[in-house]
Coordinates of C-alpha atoms in Angstrom, one line a residue:
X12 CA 70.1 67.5 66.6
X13 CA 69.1 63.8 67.9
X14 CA 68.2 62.2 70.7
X15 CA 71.7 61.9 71.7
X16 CA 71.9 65.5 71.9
X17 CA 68.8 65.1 74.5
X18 CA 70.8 62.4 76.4
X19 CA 74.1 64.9 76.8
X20 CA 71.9 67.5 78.2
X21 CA 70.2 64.8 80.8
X22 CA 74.2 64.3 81.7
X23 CA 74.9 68.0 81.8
X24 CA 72.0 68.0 84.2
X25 CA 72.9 65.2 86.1
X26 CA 76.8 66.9 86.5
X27 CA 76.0 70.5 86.5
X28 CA 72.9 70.8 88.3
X29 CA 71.2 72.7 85.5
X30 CA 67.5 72.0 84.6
X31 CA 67.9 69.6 80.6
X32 CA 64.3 71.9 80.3
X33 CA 65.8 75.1 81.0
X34 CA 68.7 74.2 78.4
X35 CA 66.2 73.6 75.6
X36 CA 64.2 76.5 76.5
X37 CA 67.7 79.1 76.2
X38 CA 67.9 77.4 72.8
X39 CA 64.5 77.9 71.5
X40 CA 65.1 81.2 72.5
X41 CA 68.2 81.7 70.7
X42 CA 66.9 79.6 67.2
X43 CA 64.4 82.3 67.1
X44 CA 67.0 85.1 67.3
X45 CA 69.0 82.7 64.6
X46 CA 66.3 82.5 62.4
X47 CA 65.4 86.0 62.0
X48 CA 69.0 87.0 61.7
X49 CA 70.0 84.4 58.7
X50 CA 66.6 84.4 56.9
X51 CA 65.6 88.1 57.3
X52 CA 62.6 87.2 58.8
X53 CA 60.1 89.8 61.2
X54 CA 58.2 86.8 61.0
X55 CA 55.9 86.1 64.7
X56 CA 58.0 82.5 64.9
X57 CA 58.5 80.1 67.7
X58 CA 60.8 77.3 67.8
X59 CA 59.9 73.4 68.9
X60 CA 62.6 70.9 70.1
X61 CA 61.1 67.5 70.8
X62 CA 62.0 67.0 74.2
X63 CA 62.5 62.9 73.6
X64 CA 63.9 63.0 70.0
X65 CA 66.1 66.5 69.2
X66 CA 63.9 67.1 66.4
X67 CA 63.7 70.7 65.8
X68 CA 61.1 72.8 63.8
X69 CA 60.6 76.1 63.3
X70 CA 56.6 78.0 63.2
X71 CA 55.4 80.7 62.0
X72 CA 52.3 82.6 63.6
X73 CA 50.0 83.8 61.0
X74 CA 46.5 85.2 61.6
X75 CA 43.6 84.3 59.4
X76 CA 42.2 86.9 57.1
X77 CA 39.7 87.6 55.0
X78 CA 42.1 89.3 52.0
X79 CA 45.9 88.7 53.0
X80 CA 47.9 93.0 53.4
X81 CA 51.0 91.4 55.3
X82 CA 51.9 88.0 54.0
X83 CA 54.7 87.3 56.9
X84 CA 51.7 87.6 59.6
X85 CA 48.4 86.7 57.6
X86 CA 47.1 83.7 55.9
X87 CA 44.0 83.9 53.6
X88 CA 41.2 82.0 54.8
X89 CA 40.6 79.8 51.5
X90 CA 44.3 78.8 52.5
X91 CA 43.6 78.2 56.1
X92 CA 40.9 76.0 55.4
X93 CA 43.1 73.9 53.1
X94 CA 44.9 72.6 56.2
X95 CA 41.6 72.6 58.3
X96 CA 38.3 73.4 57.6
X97 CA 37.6 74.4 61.2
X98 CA 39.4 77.1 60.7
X99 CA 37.7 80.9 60.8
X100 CA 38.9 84.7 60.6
X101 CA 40.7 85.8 63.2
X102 CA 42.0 82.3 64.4
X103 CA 45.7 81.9 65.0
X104 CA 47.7 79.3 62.7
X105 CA 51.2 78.0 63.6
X106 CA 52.5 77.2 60.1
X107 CA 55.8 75.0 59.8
X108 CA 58.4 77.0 58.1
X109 CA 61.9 74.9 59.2
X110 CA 64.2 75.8 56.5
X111 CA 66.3 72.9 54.8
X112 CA 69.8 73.7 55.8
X113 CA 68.0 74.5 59.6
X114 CA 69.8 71.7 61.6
X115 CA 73.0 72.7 61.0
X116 CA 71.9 76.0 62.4
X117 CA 70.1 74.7 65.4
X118 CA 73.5 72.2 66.3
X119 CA 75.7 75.6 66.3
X120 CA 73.7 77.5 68.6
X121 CA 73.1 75.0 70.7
X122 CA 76.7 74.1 71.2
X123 CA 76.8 78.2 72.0
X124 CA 74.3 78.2 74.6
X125 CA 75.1 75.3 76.5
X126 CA 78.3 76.4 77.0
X127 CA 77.3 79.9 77.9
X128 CA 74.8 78.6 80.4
X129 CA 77.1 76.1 81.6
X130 CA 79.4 78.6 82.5
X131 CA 77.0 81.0 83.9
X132 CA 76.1 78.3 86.2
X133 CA 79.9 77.3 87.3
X134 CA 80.2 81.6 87.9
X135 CA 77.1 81.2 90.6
X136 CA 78.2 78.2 91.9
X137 CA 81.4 79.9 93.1
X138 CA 79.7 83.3 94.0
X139 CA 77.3 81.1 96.1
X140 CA 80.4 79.6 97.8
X141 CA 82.7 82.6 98.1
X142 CA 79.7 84.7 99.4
X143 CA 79.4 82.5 101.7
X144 CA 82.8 82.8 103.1
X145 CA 82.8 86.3 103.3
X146 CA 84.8 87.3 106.3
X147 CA 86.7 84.8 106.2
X148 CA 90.3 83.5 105.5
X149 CA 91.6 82.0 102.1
X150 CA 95.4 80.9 101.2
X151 CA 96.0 81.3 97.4
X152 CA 99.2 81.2 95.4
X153 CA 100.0 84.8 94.4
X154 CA 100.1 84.8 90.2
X155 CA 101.1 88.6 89.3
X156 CA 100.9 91.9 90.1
X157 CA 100.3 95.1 88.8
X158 CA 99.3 98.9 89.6
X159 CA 96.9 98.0 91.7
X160 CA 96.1 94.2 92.3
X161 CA 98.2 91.2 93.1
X162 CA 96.2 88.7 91.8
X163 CA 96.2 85.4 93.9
X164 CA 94.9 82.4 92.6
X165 CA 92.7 80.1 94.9
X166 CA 91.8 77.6 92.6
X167 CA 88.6 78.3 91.4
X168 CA 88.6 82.0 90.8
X169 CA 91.5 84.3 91.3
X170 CA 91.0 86.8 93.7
X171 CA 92.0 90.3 94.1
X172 CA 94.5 92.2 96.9
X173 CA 94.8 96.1 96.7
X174 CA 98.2 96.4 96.9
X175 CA 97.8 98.8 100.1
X176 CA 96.1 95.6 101.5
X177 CA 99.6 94.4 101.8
X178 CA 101.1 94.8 105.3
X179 CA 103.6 97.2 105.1
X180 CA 106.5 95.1 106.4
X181 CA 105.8 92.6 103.2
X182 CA 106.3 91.8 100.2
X183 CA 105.3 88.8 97.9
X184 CA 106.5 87.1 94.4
X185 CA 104.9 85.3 91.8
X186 CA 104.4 81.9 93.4
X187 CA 104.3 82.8 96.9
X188 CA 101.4 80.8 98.9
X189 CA 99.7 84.1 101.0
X190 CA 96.8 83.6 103.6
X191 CA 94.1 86.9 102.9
X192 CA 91.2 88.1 104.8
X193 CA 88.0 88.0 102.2
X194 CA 86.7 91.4 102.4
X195 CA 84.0 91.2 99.5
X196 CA 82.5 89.1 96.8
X197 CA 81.2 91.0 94.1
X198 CA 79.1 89.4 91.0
X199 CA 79.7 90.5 87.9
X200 CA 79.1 89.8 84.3
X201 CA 82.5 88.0 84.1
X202 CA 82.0 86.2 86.7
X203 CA 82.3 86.2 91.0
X204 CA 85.0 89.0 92.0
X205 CA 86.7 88.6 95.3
X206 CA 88.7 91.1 97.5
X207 CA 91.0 90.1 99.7
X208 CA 93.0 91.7 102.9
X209 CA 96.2 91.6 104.7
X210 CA 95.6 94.5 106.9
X211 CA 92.0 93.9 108.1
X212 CA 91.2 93.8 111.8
X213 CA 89.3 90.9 110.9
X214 CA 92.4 88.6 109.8
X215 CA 93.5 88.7 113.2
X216 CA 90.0 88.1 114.5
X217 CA 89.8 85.1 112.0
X218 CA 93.6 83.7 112.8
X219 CA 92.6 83.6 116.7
X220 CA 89.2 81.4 116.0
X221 CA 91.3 79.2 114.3
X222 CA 93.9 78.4 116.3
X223 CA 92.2 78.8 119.7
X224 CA 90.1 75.5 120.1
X225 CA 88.6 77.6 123.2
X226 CA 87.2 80.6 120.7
X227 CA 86.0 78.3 118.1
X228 CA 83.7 76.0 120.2
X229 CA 82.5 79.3 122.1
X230 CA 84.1 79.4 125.5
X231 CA 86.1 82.4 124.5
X232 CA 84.8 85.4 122.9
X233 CA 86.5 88.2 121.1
X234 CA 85.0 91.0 121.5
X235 CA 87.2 94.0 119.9
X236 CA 90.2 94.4 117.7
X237 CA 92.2 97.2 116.7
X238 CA 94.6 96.6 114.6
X239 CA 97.8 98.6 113.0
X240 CA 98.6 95.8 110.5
X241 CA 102.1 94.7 110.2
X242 CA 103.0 96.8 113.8
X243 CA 101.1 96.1 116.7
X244 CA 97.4 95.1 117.5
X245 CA 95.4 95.0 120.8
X246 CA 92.6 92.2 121.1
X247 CA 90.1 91.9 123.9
X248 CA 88.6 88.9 124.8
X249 CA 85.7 87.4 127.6
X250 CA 84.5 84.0 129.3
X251 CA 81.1 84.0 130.7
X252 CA 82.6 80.7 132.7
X253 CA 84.5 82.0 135.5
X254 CA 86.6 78.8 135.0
X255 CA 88.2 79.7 131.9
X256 CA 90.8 82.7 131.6
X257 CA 90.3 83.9 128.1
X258 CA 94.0 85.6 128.0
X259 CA 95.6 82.1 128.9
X260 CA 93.5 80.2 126.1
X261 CA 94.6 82.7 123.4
X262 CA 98.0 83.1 124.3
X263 CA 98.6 79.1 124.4
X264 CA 101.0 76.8 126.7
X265 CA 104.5 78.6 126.7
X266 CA 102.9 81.3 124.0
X267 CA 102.9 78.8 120.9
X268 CA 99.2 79.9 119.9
X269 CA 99.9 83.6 119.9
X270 CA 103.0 82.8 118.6
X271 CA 101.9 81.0 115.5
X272 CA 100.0 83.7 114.6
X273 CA 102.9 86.9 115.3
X274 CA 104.5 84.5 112.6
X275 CA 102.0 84.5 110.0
X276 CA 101.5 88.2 110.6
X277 CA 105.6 88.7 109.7
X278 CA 106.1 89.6 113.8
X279 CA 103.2 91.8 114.3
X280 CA 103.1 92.7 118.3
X281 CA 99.7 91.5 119.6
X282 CA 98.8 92.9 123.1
X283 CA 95.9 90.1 124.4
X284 CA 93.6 92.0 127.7
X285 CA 90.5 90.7 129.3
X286 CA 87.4 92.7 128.0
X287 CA 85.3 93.9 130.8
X288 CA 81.5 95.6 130.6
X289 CA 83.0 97.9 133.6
X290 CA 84.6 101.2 131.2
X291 CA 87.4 102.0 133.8
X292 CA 88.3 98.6 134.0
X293 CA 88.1 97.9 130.1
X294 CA 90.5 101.2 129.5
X295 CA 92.5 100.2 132.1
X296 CA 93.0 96.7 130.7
X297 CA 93.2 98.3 126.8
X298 CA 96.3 100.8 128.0
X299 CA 98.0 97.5 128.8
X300 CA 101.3 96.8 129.5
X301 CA 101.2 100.5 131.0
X302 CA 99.9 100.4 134.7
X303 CA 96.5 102.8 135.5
X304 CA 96.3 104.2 138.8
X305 CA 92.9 106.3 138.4
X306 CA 90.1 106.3 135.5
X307 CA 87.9 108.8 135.4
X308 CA 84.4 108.1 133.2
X309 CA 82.8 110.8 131.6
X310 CA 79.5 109.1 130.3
X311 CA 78.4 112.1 128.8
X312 CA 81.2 112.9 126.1
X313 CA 82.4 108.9 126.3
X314 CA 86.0 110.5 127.5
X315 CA 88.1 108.9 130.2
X316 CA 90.8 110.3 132.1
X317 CA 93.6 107.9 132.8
X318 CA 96.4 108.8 135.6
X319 CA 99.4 106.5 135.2
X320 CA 102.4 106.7 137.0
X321 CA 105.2 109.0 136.1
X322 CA 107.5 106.3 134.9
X323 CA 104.7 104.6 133.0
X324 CA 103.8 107.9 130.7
X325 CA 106.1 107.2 127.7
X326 CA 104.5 103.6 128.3
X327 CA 101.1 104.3 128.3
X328 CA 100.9 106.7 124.8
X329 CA 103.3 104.6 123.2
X330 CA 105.6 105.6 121.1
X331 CA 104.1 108.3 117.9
X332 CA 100.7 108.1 120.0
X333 CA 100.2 104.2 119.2
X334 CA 98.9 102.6 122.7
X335 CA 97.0 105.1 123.5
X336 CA 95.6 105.3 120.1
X337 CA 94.4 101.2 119.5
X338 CA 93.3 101.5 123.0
X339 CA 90.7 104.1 122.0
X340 CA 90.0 102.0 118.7
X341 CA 89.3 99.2 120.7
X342 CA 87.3 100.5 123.7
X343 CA 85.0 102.9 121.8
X344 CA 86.2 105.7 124.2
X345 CA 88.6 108.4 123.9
X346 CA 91.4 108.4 126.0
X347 CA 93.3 111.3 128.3
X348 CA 96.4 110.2 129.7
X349 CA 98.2 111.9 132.5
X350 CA 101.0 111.1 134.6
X351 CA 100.7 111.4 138.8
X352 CA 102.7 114.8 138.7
X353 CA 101.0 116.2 135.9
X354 CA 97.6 115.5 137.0
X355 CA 98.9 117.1 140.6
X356 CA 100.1 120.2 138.6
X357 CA 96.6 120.4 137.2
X358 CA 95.1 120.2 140.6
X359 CA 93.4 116.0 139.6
X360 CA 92.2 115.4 142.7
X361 CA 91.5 111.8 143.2
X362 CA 90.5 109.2 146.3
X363 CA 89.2 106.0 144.5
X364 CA 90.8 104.1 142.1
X365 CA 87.6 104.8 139.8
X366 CA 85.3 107.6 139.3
X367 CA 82.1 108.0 137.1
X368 CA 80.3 110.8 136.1
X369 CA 77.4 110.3 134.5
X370 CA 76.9 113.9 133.3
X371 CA 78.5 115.5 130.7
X372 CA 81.6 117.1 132.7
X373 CA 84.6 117.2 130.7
X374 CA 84.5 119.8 128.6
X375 CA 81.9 121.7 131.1
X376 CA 84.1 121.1 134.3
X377 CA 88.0 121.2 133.1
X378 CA 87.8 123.2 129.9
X379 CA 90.6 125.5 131.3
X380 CA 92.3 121.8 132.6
X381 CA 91.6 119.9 129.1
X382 CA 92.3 122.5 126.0
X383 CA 92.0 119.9 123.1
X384 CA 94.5 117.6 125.1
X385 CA 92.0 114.8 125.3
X386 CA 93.5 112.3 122.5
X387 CA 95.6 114.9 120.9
X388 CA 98.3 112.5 122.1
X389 CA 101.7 114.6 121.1
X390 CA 105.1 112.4 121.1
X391 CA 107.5 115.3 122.9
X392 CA 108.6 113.7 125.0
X393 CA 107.5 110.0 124.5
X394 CA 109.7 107.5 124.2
X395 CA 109.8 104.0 122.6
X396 CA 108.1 101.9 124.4
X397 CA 109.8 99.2 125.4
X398 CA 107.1 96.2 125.4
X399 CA 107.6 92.0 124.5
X400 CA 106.1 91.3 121.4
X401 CA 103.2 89.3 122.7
X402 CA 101.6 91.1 125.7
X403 CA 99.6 89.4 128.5
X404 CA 97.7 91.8 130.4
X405 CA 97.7 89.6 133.4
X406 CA 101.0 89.6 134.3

């Protein structure tokens, strides 16, 4: 090695970002591991590169003795004094023992290392950029597929989708461009692994920050999603600015906003409601397009009871349970749905458009009324509901 060698690791430094004195070091390191492999040596050596010229020497630690027992660690001292007269027993000597044929050696492993640590460093530069971006969105060109990946390339890495990440109502081909939800960055010793979703709540979440200028400068704010991918979802969003109607912003003049994303989700029913820190309201809004005449609260169990007309029933559960079921998902509460007759029949009796009772009450109170009714939402009698595919609660 020369001083040109020294100057390409000052450019690898300058490109790569990593230290020209952290390079050298990795090869010392590996020189010594070199040297005792190809000369047999269990020698106490160190390695020296001259940090201006590429020289490199190789020294061996020898202690000074009075009568030499292990010549690969001692040195007599009549032989120590030779090369300095200063010298005593028990002082350490670093004796020069670079073999002829070192340098061709040293250029070898240093080619090795530099490349190892170069890529190393390219592998955390993209973890440090793809951890970063967790939780967010990618597009990627999809590559292959197997038993349990496609593999989608994004350039720099390749990233991998479960295959029951895929939305049910898709499929994709070598070559296809796909847009993927980055669930989780993993490091490992091959480098940054990256998962990526179809069917996470949070691609929708990500999809509406990006195309509603209102959500990404902070006027709007989404506050829940429940999502059945490739079906329907139900999003809930909130303006502290009474100026600002959060359903209009996401659904967009004449419904392009909402509609550009129902598109990239292959026709995936979104149902948009105003979020609302009153429960009864919040339900009410989350059961949309069904209309709510009565909520109760029940604090204690985190239960409502929703009375809805008798025309809105099959409406209101949706059909195999679904309405009722991403309302609960995205409230936090579960859900009991009657109709006006049934809760009649049941002897409901009701005055105000809400009630709350702190207190646990549901189970206490109705037991006989409830039986495990309370979102054990059975499809008997429900029918398809008939709903648009985007749904805006305020109409």
């Amino acid at each position: 090695m020369n001083a040109e060698f020294i100057e390409a690791l000052h450019e690898i430094e300058r490109e790569k970002g990593i230290s020209k004195e952290v390079l050298i070091e990795a090869i010392e390191a590996a020189l010594v591991s070199g040297y005792k492999r190809n000369f047999n040596s269990a020698q106490n050596v160190r390695v020296d590169i001259n940090r201006e010229l590429g020289n490199v020497r190789v020294f061996a630690r020898k202690t000074v003795v009075e009568e030499v027992t292990d010549p690969r660690a001692q040195i007599s001292l009549d032989e120590a004094q030779e090369i300095d007269p200063n010298y005593m027993v028990d002082d350490i000597i670093d004796m020069e023992v670079t073999p002829r044929d070192f340098g061709r050696i040293a250029a070898q492993t240093a080619k090795q290392v530099v490349t190892q640590r170069i890529r190393e460093a390219e592998r955390g530069i993209i973890y440090s950029e793809f951890i970063d971006r967790e939780q967010d969105i990618v597009t990627g060109i999809v590559q292959r597929q197997d038993g349990r990946f496609y593999y989608i390339d994004l350039g720099k890495v390749e990233a991998l989708m479960p295959l029951n990440e895929k939305m049910p109502n898709e499929s994709f081909k070598q070559g296809d461009r796909v847009k993927a939800f980055i669930t989780k960055v993993e490091k490992t010793t091959k480098g940054p692994q990256i998962f990526v979703s179809r069917t996470h709540p949070g691609l929708l979440k990500r999809l509406f920050e990006l195309e509603v200028p209102e959500i990404f400068d902070g006027v709007v704010e989404i506050k829940s999603v429940a999502r059945e991918a490739g079906d329907r979802s139900k999003i809930a969003v909130y303006s502290a600015d009474p100026n600002v109607d959060p359903v209009g912003a996401c659904v967009g003049p004449k419904g392009m906003r909402v509609q550009t994303i129902v598109q990239e989700l292959k026709g995936e029913k979104i149902d948009i409601m105003k979020w609302s820190e009153e429960t009864a309201e919040y339900v009410a809004n989350a059961l949309s397009p069904s209309k709510v005449v009565h909520v109760t609260v029940y604090e204690g169990e985190k239960v409502t009871r929703v009375i809805v007309p008798d025309y809105q029933l099959s409406l209101a559960i949706g059909k195999r349970g679904q309405n009722a079921r991403l309302a609960a998902k995205l409230t936090g509460w579960k859900i009991d749905i009657k109709s006006e007759t049934q809760a009649a029949e049941e002897g409901f009796v009701y005055s105000e458009p809400v009630s709350v009772i702190p207190a646990k009450g549901f189970k206490e109170t109705e037991e006989a009324l409830v039986q495990d009714e309370a979102y054990d939402i059975e499809a008997n009698a429900v029918e398809e509901a008939s709903t648009a595919d985007v749904v805006d609660e305020r109409e």
